[in-house]
């Protein structure tokens, strides 16, 4: 299978798409053609690992990683992804819990898969790959956890000093020798600018063999379709009904993965997006121009995106604006609604949700009654509420229990280096850490 750029360009194989991350013409990689499956294709598959292998086989047919696919799948899906009933709602409303990985958010799936692939594509005998990742909080932890102590790789995490929560800081700074955590005296935009400048600096880039693990890498996206395949097949085989999904959306990676699974024939009904007060997707799907803008800060901070990059992929997959508008519905949920929703889920269903998941349960509530009763719905839970305890605990009036994986991270020692927001400081920190 070949991958081409959303902007044209020449097609490359999976391995190059994974290593390059972004296409040479600045576009995003998409599969040149998609396999289409019927649910029967997965009839003999017992569990998410077997489904993942069947789903991914055509993508890996010409890859150096083909024979390692079972191992890659097993490493990625090493934690449960349960589909649970919401108390009092039966099978008509369920929750897909994507937060049982090492850093308690769905990004663990994509980061784990990418690390499993890149770690194998790059031979350990070569100079280590150095993965640069700028983060406003969540992504950096997932990427560091995925590459932690993986031979032949290093990770440099850049985050804005003093602007991440205490628990996020732990997740960014608690890793082994091959992870360098940099607390940048600046904003998230400064962190991103430093990564871009470093990648564009030929000398520095050759010296450290830079690569990136940001969310536009196809290796972060592809594995996310697997949990939609697994959940929809499970529901379909139990009930004969195609479940519909409500997906919290920021950069549109998770939602894209759901749409991709549906395009590939998985039994998925409607797809509803939930965004926070960053209204770009909502405005566009409701008829306005696509108008990138600065992001605004909300309680669902991992969805604070003013220019979701995966829209470029979505247009390539689904076509023009009118067909997108026919196939997707979106609700924008503001901070007051997020707070109400966290309280309401707790009092009405004894359910504790994170602020991102709350946008999805709120969107579900806004569907019209017929839509709700005609279909079975699955709300996607993207993070564990214990990651956002400062928001959630005052609203529900009690402490959120911390899952074991997160507890382990929180009890490790932290180490970070503070740097100025410029390329020279980044280069200096890299030499200090990694050049003997
Ligand atoms: C990243 C993130 C999102 C948004 O996902 P996208 O793929 O960027 O749309 C939602 N919730 C949580 C908890 C996240 O970390």
CSV table of C-alpha atoms and ligand atoms in Angstrom, one decimal, residues 104-107 138-139 215 220-221 224 247-256 281 300 302-303 305 310 354 356-357 381-384 387-388, ligand 1:
chain,number,residue,atom,x,y,z
A,104,UNK,CA,-4.4,7.6,31.1
A,105,UNK,CA,-5.5,9.1,27.8
A,106,UNK,CA,-6.2,7.8,24.3
A,107,UNK,CA,-3.0,9.3,22.9
A,138,UNK,CA,-0.9,15.6,27.3
A,139,UNK,CA,0.9,14.5,24.1
A,215,UNK,CA,-0.2,13.8,15.9
A,220,UNK,CA,-0.5,7.8,15.4
A,221,UNK,CA,-3.7,7.8,13.4
A,224,UNK,CA,-6.9,4.6,16.5
A,247,UNK,CA,-16.2,11.7,19.6
A,248,UNK,CA,-14.5,14.6,21.4
A,249,UNK,CA,-12.6,16.6,18.8
A,250,UNK,CA,-9.6,18.9,18.9
A,251,UNK,CA,-7.1,18.3,16.1
A,252,UNK,CA,-9.6,15.8,14.7
A,253,UNK,CA,-7.2,12.8,14.8
A,254,UNK,CA,-9.5,10.6,16.9
A,255,UNK,CA,-12.6,11.6,14.9
A,256,UNK,CA,-10.8,11.0,11.7
A,281,UNK,CA,-15.3,22.8,13.2
A,300,UNK,CA,-11.1,20.7,27.9
A,302,UNK,CA,-6.3,19.1,25.1
A,303,UNK,CA,-9.0,20.1,22.6
A,305,UNK,CA,-7.1,23.9,18.7
A,310,UNK,CA,-6.6,16.7,10.2
A,354,UNK,CA,-13.0,14.2,32.4
A,356,UNK,CA,-13.1,16.3,27.3
A,357,UNK,CA,-15.4,13.4,27.8
A,381,UNK,CA,-14.1,8.8,26.9
A,382,UNK,CA,-10.6,10.2,26.0
A,383,UNK,CA,-8.9,10.7,29.4
A,384,UNK,CA,-9.2,9.5,32.9
A,387,UNK,CA,-5.7,13.6,35.2
A,388,UNK,CA,-7.9,16.7,35.6
B,1,LIG,C1,-5.8,15.1,22.3
B,1,LIG,C2,-7.1,14.9,23.1
B,1,LIG,C3,-8.3,15.1,22.5
B,1,LIG,C4,-8.5,15.6,21.1
B,1,LIG,O1,-8.2,14.6,20.2
B,1,LIG,P1,-7.9,15.0,18.7
B,1,LIG,O2,-7.4,13.7,18.1
B,1,LIG,O3,-6.8,16.0,18.7
B,1,LIG,O4,-9.1,15.5,18.1
B,1,LIG,C5,-9.5,14.9,23.3
B,1,LIG,N1,-9.3,14.5,24.6
B,1,LIG,C6,-8.1,14.3,25.2
B,1,LIG,C7,-8.1,13.9,26.6
B,1,LIG,C8,-7.0,14.5,24.5
B,1,LIG,O5,-5.8,14.3,25.1
